[in-house]
Structure formats: structure tokens, C-alpha cells
Amino acid sequence: MTIRCVVMDIEGTILPITFVRETLFPYAHHHLDRFLADHRDDGDVRRWLLLCQDTVAQEEGVRPTENQLPDILRRWMTQDRKHTGLKGLQGLIWEEGYRNGAFAPELYDDVTDTLSAWHVGGLQLALYSSGSAQAQHLLLTHTTTGDLTSLFAHYFDTEIGLKADAASYRRIAEQLALPPGTILFLSDIEAELDAATMAGFQAMQIVRPGTKAGTRHPIAARFTDIDLTRVGSANTWPAPR
């Protein structure tokens, strides 16, 4: 089938994992208490805090107070828990950091031009990350190569489901209103690619430096190696350089 949409992961796919792990995560961890103190009554902050409280109450049988939440959220951050409420709060903290010029994401050098060419060629582009849709949008707004949000039509996060769950990709296909076989998913994680293919997606592993190449999916080292007309031909992709 002709590919009509490319859905892609962020970390290890369009930018180095180190930006998220060594810049964004520590920033949110360091600024959490101050941010909550300054914005506790904001509507979005209240929404995510209540969701976190609900989860703790369900799991532990006792609803935490708001004063107890910061320690719980820091523990979740350390565990890299993929909780929608936590990711929503992190996104709000990062928004403040982007606005203050605290950091700017640098994408891999093969990404921006390829995304632009795909967009001009009529492909729909979408992100799917465990980070909130808001955080995804902010990241693309503030890249070192400029604001790339005009290239993307959709942003999917854990509200659609977990990335290793095939049902999540079925929901994405439904929201895109496209046959799953016309959607290509790009990620560095084999388990995510497995789930996507179970849902009928085409899938490809992006093998950046430090990523271990798998054996179950076609691989490409750079976006410039991807020939969308050959998707599905597992043996025709160039080996990582």
C-alpha cells in the first residue's frame, strides 16, 4: 500500500535521548516544587494533579494530600513512569523553560529536511510519544532549526494508550481515518514496532548511534535512508552506517 502518513517517536528517532534525559527531566525535577506553588490554582495544573491523586488512591487505597504529591511525583520521575498526569505536569514546566530560553532541542541533522520534503509531498506527519501532546508541540516549536509545528497534523500521547499496546495504534489509525497499512511508524524501540505491526501498521526501526539494531523489522540509520516507495520490503534497507 502507498504510505499516506508517517507516525514517529521522538527520543532516539528525531532527536538524541540525551536531550530528554539530561535536560528536560532534570529541569522538571528541579523546578517542580516552585512551579506547583506558583500555579497550583491553574486549571490545567489542577486537572493533572487530580489525575495523579486518583491513581495513588486507586493503587494504595489512600488519597494523598497536595502537600504529599511533590514527593510522589519526583519518585515517579525517577522511575520514568509513563503516567498521563505526570507527563502533563512535566509539559507545563517545560513550557515555562522553553519560554524563558532555558533550552532548545537540536534534532538529528537528517530530520528537518526530510520531514519538510515528506510534508510537501502530501504526507501526513504525526508524533507519538509518552510525553504529553503539549510537550511534543513545544519541542517542535523551539527546535534549533526553527518552528516545525506546521509540518505536523497530529500529536498522540499516553491518552491514546501505551506505546507497547497494539490497541493504541488501532486508535491512532481510527483517529487518522486511514487504513493501518498506509501508516508507517518509526521508532528506535522494537517493542513499540511490534505493537504497531500487530495493529497492521508498516514499521521501521531507526538505529541511531547507541541504539541496538533488532531483527524483527526493517532498519534505517537516517531519515534520508528511507525510501517510502519500498516500505514493506524488509531486505532492501541499507545497514546502519
CSV table of C-alpha atoms in Angstrom, one decimal:
chain,number,residue,atom,x,y,z
A,1,MET,CA,0.0,0.0,0.0
A,2,THR,CA,1.1,3.6,-0.6
A,3,ILE,CA,2.2,5.3,2.6
A,4,ARG,CA,-0.1,8.2,3.4
A,5,CYS,CA,1.0,9.1,7.0
A,6,VAL,CA,4.3,8.7,8.9
A,7,VAL,CA,3.9,8.5,12.7
A,8,MET,CA,7.2,8.8,14.6
A,9,ASP,CA,8.6,8.5,18.1
A,10,ILE,CA,10.8,11.4,19.5
A,11,GLU,CA,13.6,10.1,21.7
A,12,GLY,CA,16.2,8.3,19.7
A,13,THR,CA,14.3,8.8,16.5
A,14,ILE,CA,14.2,12.5,15.7
A,15,LEU,CA,16.5,13.8,18.4
A,16,PRO,CA,19.0,12.3,20.9
A,17,ILE,CA,17.7,10.6,24.0
A,18,THR,CA,20.1,12.8,26.0
A,19,PHE,CA,18.1,15.9,25.4
A,20,VAL,CA,15.1,14.5,27.2
A,21,ARG,CA,17.1,12.5,29.9
A,22,GLU,CA,19.8,15.1,30.6
A,23,THR,CA,18.0,18.4,30.0
A,24,LEU,CA,14.2,18.1,30.2
A,25,PHE,CA,13.8,15.6,33.0
A,26,PRO,CA,16.3,17.3,35.4
A,27,TYR,CA,14.7,20.7,34.7
A,28,ALA,CA,11.2,19.4,35.6
A,29,HIS,CA,12.6,17.6,38.7
A,30,HIS,CA,14.4,20.8,39.9
A,31,HIS,CA,11.5,23.2,39.3
A,32,LEU,CA,8.6,21.0,40.4
A,33,ASP,CA,8.0,22.5,43.9
A,34,ARG,CA,8.3,26.1,42.8
A,35,PHE,CA,6.1,25.5,39.8
A,36,LEU,CA,3.3,23.9,41.8
A,37,ALA,CA,3.5,26.6,44.4
A,38,ASP,CA,3.1,29.3,41.8
A,39,HIS,CA,0.5,27.6,39.6
A,40,ARG,CA,-1.5,25.3,41.9
A,41,ASP,CA,-4.8,27.0,41.1
A,42,ASP,CA,-4.3,27.0,37.3
A,43,GLY,CA,-6.9,24.8,35.5
A,44,ASP,CA,-4.5,22.6,33.7
A,45,VAL,CA,-2.4,22.1,36.7
A,46,ARG,CA,-5.4,21.2,38.8
A,47,ARG,CA,-6.5,18.6,36.2
A,48,TRP,CA,-3.2,16.8,36.2
A,49,LEU,CA,-2.8,16.9,40.0
A,50,LEU,CA,-6.3,15.4,40.4
A,51,LEU,CA,-5.4,12.6,38.0
A,52,CYS,CA,-2.3,11.8,39.9
A,53,GLN,CA,-4.2,11.8,43.2
A,54,ASP,CA,-6.8,9.5,41.7
A,55,THR,CA,-4.1,7.0,40.6
A,56,VAL,CA,-2.4,6.9,44.0
A,57,ALA,CA,-5.8,6.4,45.7
A,58,GLN,CA,-6.6,3.5,43.4
A,59,GLU,CA,-3.2,1.9,43.9
A,60,GLU,CA,-2.6,2.5,47.6
A,61,GLY,CA,-6.1,2.9,49.0
A,62,VAL,CA,-5.3,6.3,50.5
A,63,ARG,CA,-5.7,9.6,48.7
A,64,PRO,CA,-2.6,11.7,49.1
A,65,THR,CA,-2.8,15.4,50.1
A,66,GLU,CA,-1.5,18.0,47.7
A,67,ASN,CA,1.5,18.5,50.1
A,68,GLN,CA,2.4,14.9,49.6
A,69,LEU,CA,2.2,14.9,45.9
A,70,PRO,CA,5.6,16.6,45.0
A,71,ASP,CA,7.5,13.7,46.7
A,72,ILE,CA,5.3,11.2,44.9
A,73,LEU,CA,5.8,12.9,41.5
A,74,ARG,CA,9.6,13.1,42.0
A,75,ARG,CA,9.6,9.3,42.7
A,76,TRP,CA,7.6,8.8,39.5
A,77,MET,CA,10.0,10.9,37.6
A,78,THR,CA,13.0,8.9,38.9
A,79,GLN,CA,11.1,5.7,37.8
A,80,ASP,CA,10.3,7.3,34.4
A,81,ARG,CA,6.7,6.4,34.9
A,82,LYS,CA,4.5,6.9,31.9
A,83,HIS,CA,1.6,8.5,33.7
A,84,THR,CA,-0.6,10.9,31.8
A,85,GLY,CA,-0.9,13.3,34.8
A,86,LEU,CA,2.8,13.4,35.4
A,87,LYS,CA,3.6,13.9,31.7
A,88,GLY,CA,1.0,16.7,31.6
A,89,LEU,CA,2.7,18.5,34.5
A,90,GLN,CA,6.1,18.0,33.1
A,91,GLY,CA,4.9,19.5,29.8
A,92,LEU,CA,3.7,22.6,31.7
A,93,ILE,CA,7.0,23.0,33.5
A,94,TRP,CA,8.9,22.6,30.2
A,95,GLU,CA,6.7,25.2,28.6
A,96,GLU,CA,8.0,27.7,31.1
A,97,GLY,CA,11.6,26.6,30.4
A,98,TYR,CA,11.1,27.0,26.6
A,99,ARG,CA,9.6,30.4,27.1
A,100,ASN,CA,12.5,31.5,29.3
A,101,GLY,CA,15.1,30.2,26.8
A,102,ALA,CA,16.4,27.6,29.2
A,103,PHE,CA,17.0,25.1,26.4
A,104,ALA,CA,16.4,24.4,22.7
A,105,PRO,CA,16.2,20.9,21.2
A,106,GLU,CA,18.6,20.0,18.4
A,107,LEU,CA,17.2,17.4,16.0
A,108,TYR,CA,19.3,14.9,14.2
A,109,ASP,CA,20.8,16.6,11.1
A,110,ASP,CA,18.9,14.4,8.6
A,111,VAL,CA,15.4,15.1,10.1
A,112,THR,CA,14.2,18.6,9.3
A,113,ASP,CA,14.8,18.5,5.5
A,114,THR,CA,13.3,15.0,5.2
A,115,LEU,CA,10.2,16.0,7.2
A,116,SER,CA,9.8,19.1,5.0
A,117,ALA,CA,10.1,17.0,1.8
A,118,TRP,CA,7.5,14.5,3.1
A,119,HIS,CA,5.1,17.3,4.0
A,120,VAL,CA,5.5,19.0,0.6
A,121,GLY,CA,4.9,15.6,-1.0
A,122,GLY,CA,1.5,15.4,0.7
A,123,LEU,CA,2.2,13.0,3.5
A,124,GLN,CA,0.5,13.5,6.9
A,125,LEU,CA,3.0,13.6,9.7
A,126,ALA,CA,2.3,12.8,13.4
A,127,LEU,CA,4.2,12.3,16.6
A,128,TYR,CA,3.5,9.6,19.2
A,129,SER,CA,5.4,9.9,22.4
A,130,SER,CA,4.9,9.1,26.1
A,131,GLY,CA,5.5,12.9,26.6
A,132,SER,CA,2.3,14.9,26.5
A,133,ALA,CA,0.9,16.3,23.3
A,134,GLN,CA,1.6,19.7,24.7
A,135,ALA,CA,5.2,18.8,25.3
A,136,GLN,CA,5.6,17.5,21.8
A,137,HIS,CA,4.2,20.7,20.3
A,138,LEU,CA,6.5,22.8,22.5
A,139,LEU,CA,9.6,20.8,21.4
A,140,LEU,CA,8.8,21.2,17.7
A,141,THR,CA,8.1,24.9,18.2
A,142,HIS,CA,11.5,25.6,19.8
A,143,THR,CA,14.0,23.5,17.8
A,144,THR,CA,17.4,24.9,16.8
A,145,THR,CA,16.2,24.8,13.2
A,146,GLY,CA,13.0,26.8,13.9
A,147,ASP,CA,9.4,26.1,14.4
A,148,LEU,CA,8.4,22.8,12.7
A,149,THR,CA,4.8,22.6,14.0
A,150,SER,CA,3.4,23.5,10.6
A,151,LEU,CA,4.7,20.1,9.3
A,152,PHE,CA,2.7,18.0,11.8
A,153,ALA,CA,-1.0,17.4,11.7
A,154,HIS,CA,-1.3,15.2,14.8
A,155,TYR,CA,0.2,14.6,18.2
A,156,PHE,CA,-0.5,11.4,20.1
A,157,ASP,CA,0.4,10.7,23.8
A,158,THR,CA,-0.5,8.2,26.5
A,159,GLU,CA,-4.1,9.4,26.5
A,160,ILE,CA,-4.4,7.3,23.4
A,161,GLY,CA,-2.8,4.3,25.2
A,162,LEU,CA,0.6,2.9,25.9
A,163,LYS,CA,3.2,2.6,23.1
A,164,ALA,CA,3.7,-1.1,23.5
A,165,ASP,CA,0.0,-1.8,23.2
A,166,ALA,CA,-1.4,-2.7,19.8
A,167,ALA,CA,-4.7,-1.2,20.7
A,168,SER,CA,-3.1,2.2,20.9
A,169,TYR,CA,-2.1,2.0,17.2
A,170,ARG,CA,-5.6,0.9,16.2
A,171,ARG,CA,-7.0,4.0,17.9
A,172,ILE,CA,-4.4,6.1,16.1
A,173,ALA,CA,-5.5,4.7,12.8
A,174,GLU,CA,-9.1,5.4,13.6
A,175,GLN,CA,-8.3,9.0,14.5
A,176,LEU,CA,-6.3,9.4,11.3
A,177,ALA,CA,-9.2,7.8,9.4
A,178,LEU,CA,-6.6,5.8,7.4
A,179,PRO,CA,-6.2,2.0,6.7
A,180,PRO,CA,-3.4,0.8,9.1
A,181,GLY,CA,-1.4,-0.5,6.2
A,182,THR,CA,-1.0,3.0,4.8
A,183,ILE,CA,0.7,4.3,8.0
A,184,LEU,CA,4.4,3.9,8.7
A,185,PHE,CA,5.6,4.0,12.3
A,186,LEU,CA,9.2,5.0,13.1
A,187,SER,CA,10.8,4.2,16.4
A,188,ASP,CA,14.1,3.0,17.9
A,189,ILE,CA,12.2,0.6,20.3
A,190,GLU,CA,11.4,-2.9,19.0
A,191,ALA,CA,8.5,-3.5,21.4
A,192,GLU,CA,6.8,-0.4,20.1
A,193,LEU,CA,7.3,-1.5,16.5
A,194,ASP,CA,5.9,-4.9,17.4
A,195,ALA,CA,2.7,-3.4,18.7
A,196,ALA,CA,2.4,-1.2,15.6
A,197,THR,CA,2.7,-4.1,13.3
A,198,MET,CA,0.2,-6.1,15.3
A,199,ALA,CA,-2.2,-3.3,14.6
A,200,GLY,CA,-1.5,-3.5,10.8
A,201,PHE,CA,1.0,-0.6,10.6
A,202,GLN,CA,4.1,-0.6,8.5
A,203,ALA,CA,7.1,-0.2,10.9
A,204,MET,CA,10.8,0.6,10.7
A,205,GLN,CA,13.4,0.8,13.4
A,206,ILE,CA,15.6,3.9,13.4
A,207,VAL,CA,19.0,2.9,14.5
A,208,ARG,CA,20.9,5.9,15.8
A,209,PRO,CA,24.4,5.7,17.5
A,210,GLY,CA,23.9,3.8,20.7
A,211,THR,CA,20.7,2.0,19.5
A,212,LYS,CA,20.9,-1.8,19.3
A,213,ALA,CA,19.5,-2.9,15.9
A,214,GLY,CA,16.8,-5.5,16.2
A,215,THR,CA,16.0,-8.4,13.9
A,216,ARG,CA,12.2,-8.2,13.5
A,217,HIS,CA,11.8,-5.0,11.5
A,218,PRO,CA,13.4,-3.2,8.6
A,219,ILE,CA,16.0,-0.7,9.8
A,220,ALA,CA,17.4,2.7,8.7
A,221,ALA,CA,20.2,4.7,10.2
A,222,ARG,CA,18.9,8.1,9.0
A,223,PHE,CA,15.7,9.5,7.7
A,224,THR,CA,17.5,10.1,4.4
A,225,ASP,CA,17.9,6.4,4.0
A,226,ILE,CA,14.1,5.8,4.0
A,227,ASP,CA,12.5,5.2,0.6
A,228,LEU,CA,8.8,5.3,1.2
A,229,THR,CA,8.1,3.5,-2.1
A,230,ARG,CA,9.9,0.4,-0.8
A,231,VAL,CA,8.3,0.1,2.6
A,232,GLY,CA,7.4,-3.5,3.3
A,233,SER,CA,10.5,-4.9,1.5
A,234,ALA,CA,12.3,-5.9,4.7
A,235,ASN,CA,15.5,-6.9,2.9
A,236,THR,CA,16.1,-3.8,0.9
A,237,TRP,CA,17.1,-1.3,3.6
A,238,PRO,CA,20.7,-0.1,3.9
A,239,ALA,CA,22.5,-1.3,7.0
A,240,PRO,CA,23.3,1.4,9.7
A,241,ARG,CA,26.4,3.4,9.0
